[in-house]
Coordinates of C-alpha atoms and ligand atoms in Angstrom, one line a residue:
X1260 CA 41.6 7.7 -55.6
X1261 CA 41.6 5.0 -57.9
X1262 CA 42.9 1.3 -56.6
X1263 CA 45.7 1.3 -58.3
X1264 CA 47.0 4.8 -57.0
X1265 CA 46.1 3.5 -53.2
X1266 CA 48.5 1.1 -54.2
X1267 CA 51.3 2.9 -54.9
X1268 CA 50.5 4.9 -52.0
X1269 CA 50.9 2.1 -49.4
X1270 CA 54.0 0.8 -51.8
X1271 CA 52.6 -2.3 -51.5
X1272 CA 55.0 -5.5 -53.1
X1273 CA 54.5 -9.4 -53.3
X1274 CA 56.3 -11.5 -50.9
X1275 CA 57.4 -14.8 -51.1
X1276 CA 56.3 -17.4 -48.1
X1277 CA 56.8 -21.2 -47.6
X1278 CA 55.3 -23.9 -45.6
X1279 CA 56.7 -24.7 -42.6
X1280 CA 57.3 -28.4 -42.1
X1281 CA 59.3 -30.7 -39.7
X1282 CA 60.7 -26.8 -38.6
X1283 CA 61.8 -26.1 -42.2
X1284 CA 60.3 -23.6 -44.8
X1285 CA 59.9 -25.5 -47.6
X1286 CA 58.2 -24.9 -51.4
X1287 CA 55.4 -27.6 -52.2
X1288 CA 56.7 -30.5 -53.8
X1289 CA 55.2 -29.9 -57.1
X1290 CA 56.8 -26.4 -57.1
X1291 CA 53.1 -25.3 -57.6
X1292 CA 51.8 -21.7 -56.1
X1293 CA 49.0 -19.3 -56.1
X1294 CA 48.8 -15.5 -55.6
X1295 CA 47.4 -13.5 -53.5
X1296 CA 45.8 -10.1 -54.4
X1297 CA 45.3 -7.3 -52.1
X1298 CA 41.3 -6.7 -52.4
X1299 CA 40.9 -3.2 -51.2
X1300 CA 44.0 -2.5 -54.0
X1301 CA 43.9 -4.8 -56.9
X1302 CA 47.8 -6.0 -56.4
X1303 CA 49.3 -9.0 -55.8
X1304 CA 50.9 -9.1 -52.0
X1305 CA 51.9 -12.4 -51.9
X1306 CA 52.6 -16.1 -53.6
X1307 CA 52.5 -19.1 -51.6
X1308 CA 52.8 -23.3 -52.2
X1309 CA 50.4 -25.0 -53.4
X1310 CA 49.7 -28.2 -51.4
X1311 CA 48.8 -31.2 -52.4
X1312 CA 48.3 -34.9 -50.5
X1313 CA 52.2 -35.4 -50.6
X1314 CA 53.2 -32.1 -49.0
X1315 CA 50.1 -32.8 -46.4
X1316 CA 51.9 -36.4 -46.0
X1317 CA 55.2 -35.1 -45.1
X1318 CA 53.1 -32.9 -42.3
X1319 CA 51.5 -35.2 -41.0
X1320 CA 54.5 -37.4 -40.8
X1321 CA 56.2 -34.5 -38.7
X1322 CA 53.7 -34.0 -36.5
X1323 CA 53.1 -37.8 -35.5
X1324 CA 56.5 -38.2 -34.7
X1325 CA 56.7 -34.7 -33.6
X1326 CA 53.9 -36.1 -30.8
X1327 CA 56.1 -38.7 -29.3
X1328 CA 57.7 -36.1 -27.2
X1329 CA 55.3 -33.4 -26.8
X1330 CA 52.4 -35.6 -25.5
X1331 CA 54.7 -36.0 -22.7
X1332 CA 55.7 -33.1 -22.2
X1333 CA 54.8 -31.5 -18.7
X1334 CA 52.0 -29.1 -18.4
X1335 CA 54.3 -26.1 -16.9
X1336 CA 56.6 -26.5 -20.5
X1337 CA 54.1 -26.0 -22.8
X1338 CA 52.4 -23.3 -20.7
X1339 CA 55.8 -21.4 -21.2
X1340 CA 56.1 -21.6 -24.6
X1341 CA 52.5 -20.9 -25.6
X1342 CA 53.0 -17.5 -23.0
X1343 CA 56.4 -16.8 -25.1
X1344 CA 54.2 -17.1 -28.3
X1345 CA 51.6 -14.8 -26.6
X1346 CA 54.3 -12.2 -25.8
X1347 CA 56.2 -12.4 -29.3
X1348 CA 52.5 -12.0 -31.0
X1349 CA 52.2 -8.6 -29.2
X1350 CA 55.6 -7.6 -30.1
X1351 CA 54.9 -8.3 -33.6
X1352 CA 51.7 -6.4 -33.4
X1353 CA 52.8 -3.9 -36.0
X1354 CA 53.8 -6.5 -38.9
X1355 CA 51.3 -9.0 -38.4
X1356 CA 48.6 -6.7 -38.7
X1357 CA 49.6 -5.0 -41.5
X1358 CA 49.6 -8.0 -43.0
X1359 CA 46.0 -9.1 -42.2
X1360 CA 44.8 -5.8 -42.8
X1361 CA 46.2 -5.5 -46.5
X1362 CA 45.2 -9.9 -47.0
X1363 CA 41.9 -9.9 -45.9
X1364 CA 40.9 -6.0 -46.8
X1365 CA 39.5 -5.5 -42.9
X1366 CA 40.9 -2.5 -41.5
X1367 CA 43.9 -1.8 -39.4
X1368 CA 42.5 -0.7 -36.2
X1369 CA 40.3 -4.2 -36.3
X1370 CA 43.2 -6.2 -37.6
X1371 CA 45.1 -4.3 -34.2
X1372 CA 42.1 -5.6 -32.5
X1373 CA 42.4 -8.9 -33.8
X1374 CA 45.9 -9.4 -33.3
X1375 CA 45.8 -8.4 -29.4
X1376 CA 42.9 -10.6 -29.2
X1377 CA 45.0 -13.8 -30.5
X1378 CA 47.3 -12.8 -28.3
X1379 CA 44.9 -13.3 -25.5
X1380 CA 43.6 -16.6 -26.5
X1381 CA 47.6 -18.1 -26.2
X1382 CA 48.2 -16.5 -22.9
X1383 CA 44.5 -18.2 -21.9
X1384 CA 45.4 -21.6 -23.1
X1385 CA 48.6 -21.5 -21.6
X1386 CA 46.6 -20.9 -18.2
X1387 CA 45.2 -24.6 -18.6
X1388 CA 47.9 -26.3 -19.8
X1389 CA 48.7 -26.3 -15.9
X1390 CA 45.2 -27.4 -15.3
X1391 CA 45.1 -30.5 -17.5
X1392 CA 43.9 -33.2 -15.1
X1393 CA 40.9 -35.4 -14.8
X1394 CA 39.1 -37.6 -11.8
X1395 CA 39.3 -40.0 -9.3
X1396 CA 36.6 -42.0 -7.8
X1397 CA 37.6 -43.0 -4.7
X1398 CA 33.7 -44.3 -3.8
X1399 CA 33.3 -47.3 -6.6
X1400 CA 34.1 -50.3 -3.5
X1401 CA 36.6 -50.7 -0.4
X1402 CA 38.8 -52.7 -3.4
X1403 CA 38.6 -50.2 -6.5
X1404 CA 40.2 -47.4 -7.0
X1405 CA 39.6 -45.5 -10.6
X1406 CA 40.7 -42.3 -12.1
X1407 CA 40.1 -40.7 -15.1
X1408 CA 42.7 -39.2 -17.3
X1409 CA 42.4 -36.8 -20.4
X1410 CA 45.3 -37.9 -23.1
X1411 CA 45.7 -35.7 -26.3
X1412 CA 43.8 -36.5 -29.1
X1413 CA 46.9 -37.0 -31.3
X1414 CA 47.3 -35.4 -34.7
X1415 CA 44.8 -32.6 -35.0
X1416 CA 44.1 -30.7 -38.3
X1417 CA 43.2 -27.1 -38.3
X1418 CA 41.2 -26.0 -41.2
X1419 CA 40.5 -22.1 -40.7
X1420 CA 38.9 -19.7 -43.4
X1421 CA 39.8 -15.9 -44.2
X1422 CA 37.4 -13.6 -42.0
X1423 CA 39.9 -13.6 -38.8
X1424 CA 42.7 -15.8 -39.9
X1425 CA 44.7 -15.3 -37.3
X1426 CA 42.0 -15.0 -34.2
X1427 CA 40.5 -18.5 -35.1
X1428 CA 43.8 -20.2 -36.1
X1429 CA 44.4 -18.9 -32.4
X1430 CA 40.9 -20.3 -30.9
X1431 CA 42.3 -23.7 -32.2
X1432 CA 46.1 -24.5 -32.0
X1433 CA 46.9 -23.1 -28.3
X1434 CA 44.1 -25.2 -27.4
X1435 CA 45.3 -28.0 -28.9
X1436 CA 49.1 -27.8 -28.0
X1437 CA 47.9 -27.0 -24.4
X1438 CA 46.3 -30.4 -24.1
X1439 CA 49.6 -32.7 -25.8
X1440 CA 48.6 -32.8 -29.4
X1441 CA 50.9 -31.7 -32.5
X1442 CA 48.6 -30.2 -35.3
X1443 CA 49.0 -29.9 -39.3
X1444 CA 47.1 -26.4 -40.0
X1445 CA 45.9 -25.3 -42.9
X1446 CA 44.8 -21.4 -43.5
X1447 CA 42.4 -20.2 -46.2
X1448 CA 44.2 -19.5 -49.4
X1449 CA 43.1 -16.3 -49.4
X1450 CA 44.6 -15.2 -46.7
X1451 CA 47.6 -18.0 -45.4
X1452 CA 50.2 -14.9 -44.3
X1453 CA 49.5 -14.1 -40.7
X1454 CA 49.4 -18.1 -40.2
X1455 CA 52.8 -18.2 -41.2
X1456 CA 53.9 -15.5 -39.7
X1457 CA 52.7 -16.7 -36.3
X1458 CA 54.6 -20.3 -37.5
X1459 CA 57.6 -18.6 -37.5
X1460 CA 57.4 -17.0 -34.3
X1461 CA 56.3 -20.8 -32.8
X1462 CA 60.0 -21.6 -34.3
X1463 CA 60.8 -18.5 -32.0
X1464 CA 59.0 -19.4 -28.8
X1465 CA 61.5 -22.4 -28.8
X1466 CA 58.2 -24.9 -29.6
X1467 CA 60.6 -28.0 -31.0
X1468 CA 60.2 -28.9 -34.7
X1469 CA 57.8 -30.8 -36.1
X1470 CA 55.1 -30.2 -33.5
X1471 CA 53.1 -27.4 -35.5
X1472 CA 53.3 -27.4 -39.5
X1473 CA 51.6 -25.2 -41.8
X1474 CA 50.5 -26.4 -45.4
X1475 CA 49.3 -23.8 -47.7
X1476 CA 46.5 -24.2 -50.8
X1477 CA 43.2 -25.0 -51.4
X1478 CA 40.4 -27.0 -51.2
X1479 CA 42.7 -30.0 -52.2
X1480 CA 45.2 -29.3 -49.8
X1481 CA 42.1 -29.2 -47.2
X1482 CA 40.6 -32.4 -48.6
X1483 CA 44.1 -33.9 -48.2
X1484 CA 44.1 -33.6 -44.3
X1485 CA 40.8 -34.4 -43.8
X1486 CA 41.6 -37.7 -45.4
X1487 CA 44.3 -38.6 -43.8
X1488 CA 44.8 -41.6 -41.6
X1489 CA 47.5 -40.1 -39.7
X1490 CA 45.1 -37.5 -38.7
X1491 CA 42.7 -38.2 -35.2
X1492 CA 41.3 -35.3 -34.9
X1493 CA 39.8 -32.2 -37.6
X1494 CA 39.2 -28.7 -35.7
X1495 CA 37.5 -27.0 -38.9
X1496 CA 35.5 -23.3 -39.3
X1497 CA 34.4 -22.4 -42.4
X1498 CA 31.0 -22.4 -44.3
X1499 CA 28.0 -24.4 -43.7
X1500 CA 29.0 -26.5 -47.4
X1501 CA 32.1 -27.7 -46.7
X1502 CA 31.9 -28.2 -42.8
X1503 CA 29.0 -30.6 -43.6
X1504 CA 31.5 -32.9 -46.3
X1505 CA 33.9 -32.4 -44.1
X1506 CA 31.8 -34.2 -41.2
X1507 CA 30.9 -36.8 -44.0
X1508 CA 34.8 -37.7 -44.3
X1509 CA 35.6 -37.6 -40.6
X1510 CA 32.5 -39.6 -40.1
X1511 CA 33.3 -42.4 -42.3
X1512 CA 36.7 -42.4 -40.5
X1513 CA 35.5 -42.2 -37.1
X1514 CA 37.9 -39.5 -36.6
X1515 CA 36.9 -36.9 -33.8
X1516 CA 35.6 -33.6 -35.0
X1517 CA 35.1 -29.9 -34.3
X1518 CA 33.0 -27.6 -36.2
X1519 CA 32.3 -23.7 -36.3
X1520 CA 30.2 -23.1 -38.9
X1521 CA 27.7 -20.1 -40.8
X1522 CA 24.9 -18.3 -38.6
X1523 CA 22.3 -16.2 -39.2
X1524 CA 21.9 -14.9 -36.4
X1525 CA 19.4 -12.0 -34.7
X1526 CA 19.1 -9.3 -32.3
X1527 CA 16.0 -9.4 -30.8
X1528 CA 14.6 -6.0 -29.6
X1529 CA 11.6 -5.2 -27.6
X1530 CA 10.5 -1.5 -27.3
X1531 CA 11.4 -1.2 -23.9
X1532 CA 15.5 -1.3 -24.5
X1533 CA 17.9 1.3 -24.7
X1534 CA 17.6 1.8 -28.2
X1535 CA 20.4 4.0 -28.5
X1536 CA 22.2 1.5 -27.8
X1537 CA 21.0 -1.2 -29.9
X1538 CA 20.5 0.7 -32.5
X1539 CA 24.3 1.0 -32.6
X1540 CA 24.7 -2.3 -31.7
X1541 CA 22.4 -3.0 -34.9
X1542 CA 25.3 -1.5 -36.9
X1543 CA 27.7 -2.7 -35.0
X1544 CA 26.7 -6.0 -36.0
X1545 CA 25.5 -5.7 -39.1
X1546 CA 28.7 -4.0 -41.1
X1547 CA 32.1 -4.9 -38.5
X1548 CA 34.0 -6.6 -40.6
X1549 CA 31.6 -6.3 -44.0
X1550 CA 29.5 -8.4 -42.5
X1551 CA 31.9 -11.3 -43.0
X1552 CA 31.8 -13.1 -39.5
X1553 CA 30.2 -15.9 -38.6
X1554 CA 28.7 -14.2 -35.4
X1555 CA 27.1 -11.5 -37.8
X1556 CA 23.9 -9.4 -36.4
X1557 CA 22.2 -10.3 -39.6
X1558 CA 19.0 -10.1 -38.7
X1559 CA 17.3 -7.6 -36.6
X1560 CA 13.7 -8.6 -35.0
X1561 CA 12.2 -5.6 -33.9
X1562 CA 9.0 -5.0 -32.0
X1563 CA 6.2 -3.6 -34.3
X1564 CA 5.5 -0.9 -32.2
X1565 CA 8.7 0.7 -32.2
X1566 CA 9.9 -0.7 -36.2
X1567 CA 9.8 2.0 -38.6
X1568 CA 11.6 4.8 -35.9
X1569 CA 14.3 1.8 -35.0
X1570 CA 15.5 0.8 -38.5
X1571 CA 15.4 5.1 -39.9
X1572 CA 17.5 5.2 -36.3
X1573 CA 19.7 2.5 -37.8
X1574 CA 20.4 3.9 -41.8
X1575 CA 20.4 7.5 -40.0
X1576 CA 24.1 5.5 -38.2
X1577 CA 24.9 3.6 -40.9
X1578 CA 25.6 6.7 -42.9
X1579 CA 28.1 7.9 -40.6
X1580 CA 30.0 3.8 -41.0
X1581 CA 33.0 4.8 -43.0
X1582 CA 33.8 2.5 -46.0
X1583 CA 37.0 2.6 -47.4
X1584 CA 40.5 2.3 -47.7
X1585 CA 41.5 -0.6 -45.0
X1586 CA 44.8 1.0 -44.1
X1587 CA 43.6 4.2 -43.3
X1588 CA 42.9 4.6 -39.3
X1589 CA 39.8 6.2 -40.0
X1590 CA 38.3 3.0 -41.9
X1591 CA 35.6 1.4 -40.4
X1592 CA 34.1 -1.3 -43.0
X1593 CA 37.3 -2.3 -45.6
X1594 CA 36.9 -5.0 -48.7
X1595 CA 34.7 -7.9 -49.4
X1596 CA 37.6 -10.7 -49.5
X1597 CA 37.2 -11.5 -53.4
X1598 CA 35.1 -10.7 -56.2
X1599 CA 33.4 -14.1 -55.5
X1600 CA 31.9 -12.9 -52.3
X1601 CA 30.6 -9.6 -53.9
X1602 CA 28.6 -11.4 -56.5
X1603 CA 27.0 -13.7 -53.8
X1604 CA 25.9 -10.3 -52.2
X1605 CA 24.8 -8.8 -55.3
X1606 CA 22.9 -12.6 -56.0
X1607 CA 21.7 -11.7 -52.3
X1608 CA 20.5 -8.3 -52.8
X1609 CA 19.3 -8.6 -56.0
X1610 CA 17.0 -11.8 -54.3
X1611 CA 15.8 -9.8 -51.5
X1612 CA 14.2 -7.1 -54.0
X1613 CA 12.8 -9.6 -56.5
X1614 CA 10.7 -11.2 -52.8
X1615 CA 9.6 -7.8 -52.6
X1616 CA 11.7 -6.3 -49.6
X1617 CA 12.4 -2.4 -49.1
X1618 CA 15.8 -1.1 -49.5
X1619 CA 16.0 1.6 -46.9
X1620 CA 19.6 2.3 -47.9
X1621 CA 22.6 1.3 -49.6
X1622 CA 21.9 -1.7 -51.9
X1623 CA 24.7 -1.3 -54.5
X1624 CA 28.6 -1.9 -55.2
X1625 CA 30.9 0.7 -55.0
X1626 CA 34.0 0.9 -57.2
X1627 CA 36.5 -2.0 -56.5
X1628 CA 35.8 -4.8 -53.7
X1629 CA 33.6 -2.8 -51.3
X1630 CA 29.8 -2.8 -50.9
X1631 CA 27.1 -0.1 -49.2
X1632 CA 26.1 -0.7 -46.2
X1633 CA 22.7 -2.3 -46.8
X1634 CA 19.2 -2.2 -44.9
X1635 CA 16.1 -4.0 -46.2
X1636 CA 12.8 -3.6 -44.5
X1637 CA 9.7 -5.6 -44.9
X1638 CA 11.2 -8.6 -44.4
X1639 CA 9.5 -12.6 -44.0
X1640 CA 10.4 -14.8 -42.6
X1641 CA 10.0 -17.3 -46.1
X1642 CA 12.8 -14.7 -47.8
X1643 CA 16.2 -15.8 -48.4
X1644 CA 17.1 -12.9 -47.5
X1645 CA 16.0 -14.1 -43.9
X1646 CA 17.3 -17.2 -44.0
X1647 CA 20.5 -17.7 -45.4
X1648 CA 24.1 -16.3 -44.5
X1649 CA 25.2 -13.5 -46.6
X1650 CA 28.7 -12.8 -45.4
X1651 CA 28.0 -9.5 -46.6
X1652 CA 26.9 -6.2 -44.9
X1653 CA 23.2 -6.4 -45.8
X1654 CA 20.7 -6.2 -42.4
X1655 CA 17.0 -7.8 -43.1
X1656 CA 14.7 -6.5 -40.1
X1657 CA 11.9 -8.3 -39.6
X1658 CA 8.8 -7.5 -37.2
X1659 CA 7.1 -8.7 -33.9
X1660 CA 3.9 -8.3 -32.1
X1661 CA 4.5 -11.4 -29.1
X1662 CA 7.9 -12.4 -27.6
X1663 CA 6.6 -15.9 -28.3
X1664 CA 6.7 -14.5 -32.2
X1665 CA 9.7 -12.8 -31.5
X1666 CA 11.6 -16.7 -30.3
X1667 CA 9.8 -18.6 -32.8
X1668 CA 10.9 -15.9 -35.7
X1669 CA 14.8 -16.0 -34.0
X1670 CA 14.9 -19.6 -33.9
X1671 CA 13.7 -20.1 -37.4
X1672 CA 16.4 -20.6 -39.4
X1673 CA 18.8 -24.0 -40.0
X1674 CA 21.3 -22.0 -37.9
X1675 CA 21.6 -21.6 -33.8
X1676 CA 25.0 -19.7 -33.4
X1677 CA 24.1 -16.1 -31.6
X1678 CA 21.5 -13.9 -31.0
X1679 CA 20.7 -11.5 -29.2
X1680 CA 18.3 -9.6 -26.8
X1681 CA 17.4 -5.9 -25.8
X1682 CA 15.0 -5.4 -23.1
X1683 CA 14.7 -3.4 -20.0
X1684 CA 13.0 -5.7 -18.3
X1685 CA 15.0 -8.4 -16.5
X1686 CA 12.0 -11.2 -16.8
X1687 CA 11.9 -10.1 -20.6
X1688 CA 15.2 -10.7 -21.3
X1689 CA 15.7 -13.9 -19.5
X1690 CA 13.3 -15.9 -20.5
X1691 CA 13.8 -15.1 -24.2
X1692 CA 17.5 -15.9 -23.7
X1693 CA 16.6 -19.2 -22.4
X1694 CA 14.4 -19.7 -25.3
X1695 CA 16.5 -18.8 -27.5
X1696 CA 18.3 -21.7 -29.6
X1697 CA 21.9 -20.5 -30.1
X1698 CA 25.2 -21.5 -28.8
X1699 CA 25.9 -18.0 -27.3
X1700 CA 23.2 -15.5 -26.1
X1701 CA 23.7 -11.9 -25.7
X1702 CA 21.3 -9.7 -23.5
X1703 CA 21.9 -6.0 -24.3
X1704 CA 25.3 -6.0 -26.3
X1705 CA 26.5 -7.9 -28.8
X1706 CA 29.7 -9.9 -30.7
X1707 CA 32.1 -9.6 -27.9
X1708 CA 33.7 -12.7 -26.3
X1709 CA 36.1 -14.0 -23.9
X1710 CA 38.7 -17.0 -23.8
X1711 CA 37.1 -18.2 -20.8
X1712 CA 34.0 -18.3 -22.4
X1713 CA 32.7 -21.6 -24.6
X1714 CA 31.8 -20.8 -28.0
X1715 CA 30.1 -23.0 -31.2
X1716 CA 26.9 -23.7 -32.2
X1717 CA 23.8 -25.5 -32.6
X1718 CA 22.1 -27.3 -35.4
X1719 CA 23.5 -26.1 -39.2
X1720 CA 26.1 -23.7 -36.5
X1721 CA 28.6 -26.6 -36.0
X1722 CA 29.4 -29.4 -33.6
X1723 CA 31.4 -29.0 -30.4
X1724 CA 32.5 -25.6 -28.7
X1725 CA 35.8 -23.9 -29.1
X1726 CA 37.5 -22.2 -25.9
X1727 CA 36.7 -22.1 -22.1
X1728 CA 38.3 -24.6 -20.1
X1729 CA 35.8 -26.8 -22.4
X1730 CA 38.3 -26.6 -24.9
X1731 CA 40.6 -29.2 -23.0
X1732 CA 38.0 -31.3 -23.5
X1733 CA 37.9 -31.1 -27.2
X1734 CA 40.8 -31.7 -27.9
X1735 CA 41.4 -35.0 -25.2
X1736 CA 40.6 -38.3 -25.0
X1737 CA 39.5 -39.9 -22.0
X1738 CA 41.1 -42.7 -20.8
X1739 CA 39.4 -44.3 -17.8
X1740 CA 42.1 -46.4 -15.6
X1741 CA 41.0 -49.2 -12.9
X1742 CA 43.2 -50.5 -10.0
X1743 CA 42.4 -53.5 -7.6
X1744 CA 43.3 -52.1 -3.9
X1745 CA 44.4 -55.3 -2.2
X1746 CA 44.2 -59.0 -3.4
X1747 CA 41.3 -59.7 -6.0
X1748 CA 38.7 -61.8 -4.4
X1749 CA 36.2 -63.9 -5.7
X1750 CA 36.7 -66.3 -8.8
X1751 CA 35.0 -66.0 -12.0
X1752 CA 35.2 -69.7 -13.1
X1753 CA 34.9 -72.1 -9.5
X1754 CA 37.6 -74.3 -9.6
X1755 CA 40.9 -75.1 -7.4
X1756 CA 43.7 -73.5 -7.4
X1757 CA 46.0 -75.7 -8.7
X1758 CA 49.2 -75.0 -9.4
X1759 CA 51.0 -78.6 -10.0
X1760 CA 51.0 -80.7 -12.9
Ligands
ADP2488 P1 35.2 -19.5 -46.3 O1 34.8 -19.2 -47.7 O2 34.4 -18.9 -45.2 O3 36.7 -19.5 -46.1 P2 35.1 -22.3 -46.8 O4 34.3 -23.3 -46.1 O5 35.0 -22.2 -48.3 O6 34.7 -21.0 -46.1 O7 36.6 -22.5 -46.5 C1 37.1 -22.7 -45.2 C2 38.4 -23.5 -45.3 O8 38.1 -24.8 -45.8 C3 39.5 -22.9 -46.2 O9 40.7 -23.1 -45.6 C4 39.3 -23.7 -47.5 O10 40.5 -23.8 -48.2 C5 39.0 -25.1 -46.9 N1 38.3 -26.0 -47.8 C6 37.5 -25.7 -48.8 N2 37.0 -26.8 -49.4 C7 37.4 -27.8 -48.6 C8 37.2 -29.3 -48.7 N3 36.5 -29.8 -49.6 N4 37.8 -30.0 -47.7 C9 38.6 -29.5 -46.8 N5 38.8 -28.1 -46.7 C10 38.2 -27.3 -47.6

């Protein structure tokens, strides 16, 4: 079925959204939009404003005096609201993911997934708001007493890309809100809809005006917040490139700053694992979501021994990943986001052949956005191939002989965000997950996480960690508050007290 008959199929039409600002749904100021085409389809689904430093002005503006208020507001307040926005997200599971699924090309059953999931992380966040409180030292002299309390950053902006618009909009902004700050978000242009969905059903939750605003556009409109005086605080994920300028910016302005960043990250298996298991978890990891996430299994490191049976075990599953049409339930991998993306993973492919890596299977485009699920063997650690993020659903495996190889071959890259190891033997797969240089470590599964869990990155990965209780952390400032018990004794200067004149 061609594209454009899929189309017609789903009945697909372009809808109109606007920026929420100060509470209202408003057009840019310059009139300006963009449009959005479906990429599994070919059609445009949706126009949007086009930002530019005015309209992020105007948000910023709204959210500072948006933050009078809610920095005060109690803890058990916001915890109710962010719950109400939980509960209204999974009523709304239907629309929203729809929405994502058709945007961003992933399909539905993930963008189900990923909508729940969202959910999750607002009904998690709303859990601290309740627990937002510091120290006291009680042990600093019979005259001190000190305590310790965390005070919202201030303005935060949220930068998010298109892999999981709505999950990592949703690892950010509870977070934020939880701990008193008012927030100026901006989603990727490519896919801004499920972010303004979920603005609207803020507006529902009761969350007063002002207090979250959403500016759509590009990289301008992205440059524009993280320029901004008005803004403390930047919360960005995104690639590698940009997060790095983006940390020039902040830096210069000594604003506080969060970064999620690219991976390249690698499952580490020794011959001794279940390799049933991570053979699929090899696919798993590999081709959910094309490949596009940050926490991609990109890289498999296989013991020597065991290589050539593991990666026939892994194309033998791979032909069984179903690639296709992102609204059909039976859709595993959907649509590379744009034509943009494909070519880097052509530029990718194409590079790993020229180095002189094996193509055990797939290797090519298909027609439209979508992409073979791609194994090359043979792979060194020198490739590109090996050492740059992809974003696409290409797996290098690479070879062991030593665990000591196996660590030094995982940790080689400029990245330290996951990896991964599959052993049997408890001694095995501790020691390698303590040597392992990543900001998350999984022993015998892979790419699941939890809201109570920390997550972020070392080195090229990012700066700071998203989620957990952590998170209140983040987004806070300390403020660190000193009392005299009694009267102040001692004099600094010696000299009488003398009041008269
Ligand atoms: P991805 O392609 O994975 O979305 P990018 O880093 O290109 O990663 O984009 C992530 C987010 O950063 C998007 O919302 C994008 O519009 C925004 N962005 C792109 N360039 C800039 C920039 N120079 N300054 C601030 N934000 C930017």
């Amino acid at each position: 079925m061609s594209t454009t008959e899929q189309s017609n199929v789903h009945g697909l039409e372009l809808v109109e959204r606007q920026m929420l600002i100060d509470g209202a749904q408003v057009p840019s100021r310059s009139a300006e939009t963009f449009v959005r085409e479906a990429p599994a389809y070919g059609v445009p689904v949706g126009r949007f404003p086009e930002a530019d430093a005015e309209d992020v002005d105007l948000a910023v503006r709204a959210a500072r005096a948006a933050w009078a208020e809610w920095r005060q507001t109690d803890g058990a307040t916001r915890a109710k609201l962010l719950t109400a926005v939980a509960d209204l997200i999974r009523r709304n599971v239907d629309e929203i993911s729809r929405t994502e699924c058709v945007e961003a090309g992933k399909p539905i059953r993930q963008s189900r997934d990923e909508v729940l999931s969202s959910a999750g992380l607002w009904e998690y966040a709303a859990s601290l708001a309740r627990h937002n409180y510091g120290d006291a030292h009680n042990a600093l002299g019979s005259d001190t007493l000190a305590m310790v309390v965390r005070e919202p950053a201030g303005v935060v902006g949220i930068i998010t890309p298109w892999n999981f618009p709505l999950l990592i909009v949703s690892q950010k902004l509870p977070f934020a809100l939880a701990s008193g700050n008012t927030a100026v978000v901006k989603p990727s242009e490519h896919t801004p809809s499920t972010t303004l969905q979920l603005g609207a059903l803020l507006a529902e939750a009761g969350l007063p005006d002002g207090v979250v605003n959403i500016v759509t556009g590009a990289a301008r409109a992205g440059a524009a917040i993280t320029e901004h005086p008005g803004i403390d605080m930047l919360s960005f994920t995104g690639s590698t490139r940009v997060g790095r300028a983006l940390a020039g910016k902040a830096g210069e302005q000594l604003k506080k700053v969060e970064l999620e960043l690219g991976g390249k990250n690698a499952q580490v298996v020794f011959a001794d694992a279940d390799l049933d298991a991570a053979v699929d978890a090899a696919v798993f990891g590999a081709y959910f979501n094309v490949g596009q996430c940050c926490n991609s299994g990109s890289r498999i490191i296989v013991e020597a021994a065991i290589a050539d049976e593991f990666a026939h075990r892994v194309a033998k599953r791979a032909e069984h990943v179903v690639v296709g049409d992102p609204l059909d339930e039976r859709t595993d991998v959907g649509a590379i986001v744009n034509t943009g993306q494909l070519e880097v993973i052509e530029s990718y492919v194409r590079q790993g052949r020229e180095a002189g890596a094996n193509v055990l299977s797939g290797g090519n485009r298909r027609d439209g956005l979508f992409f073979d699920p791609t194994i090359f063997t043979g792979v060194t650690e020198q490739m590109t191939i090996a050492q740059e993020e992809i974003f696409g659903p290409v797996l290098s495996i690479l070879t062991f002989q030593t665990a000591e190889e196996a660590v030094s071959l995982a940790n080689g890259t400029s990245y330290g965000l996951s990896a991964g190891v599959w052993s049997s033997d408890v001694d095995t797969a501790l020691s390698v997950a303590r040597d392992l240089r990543a900001g998350t470590v999984w022993v015998n599964r892979w790419m699941d996480g939890y809201p109570e869990l920390p997550f972020g990155g070392f080195a090229a990965s990012g700066l700071g960690r998203e989620l957990g209780r952590q998170a209140l952390d983040a987004f806070s400032e300390l403020k660190t508050i000193q009392l005299q018990v009694g009267a102040r004794t001692g004099r600094w200067v010696d000299a009488p007290d003398d009041v008269s004149r």
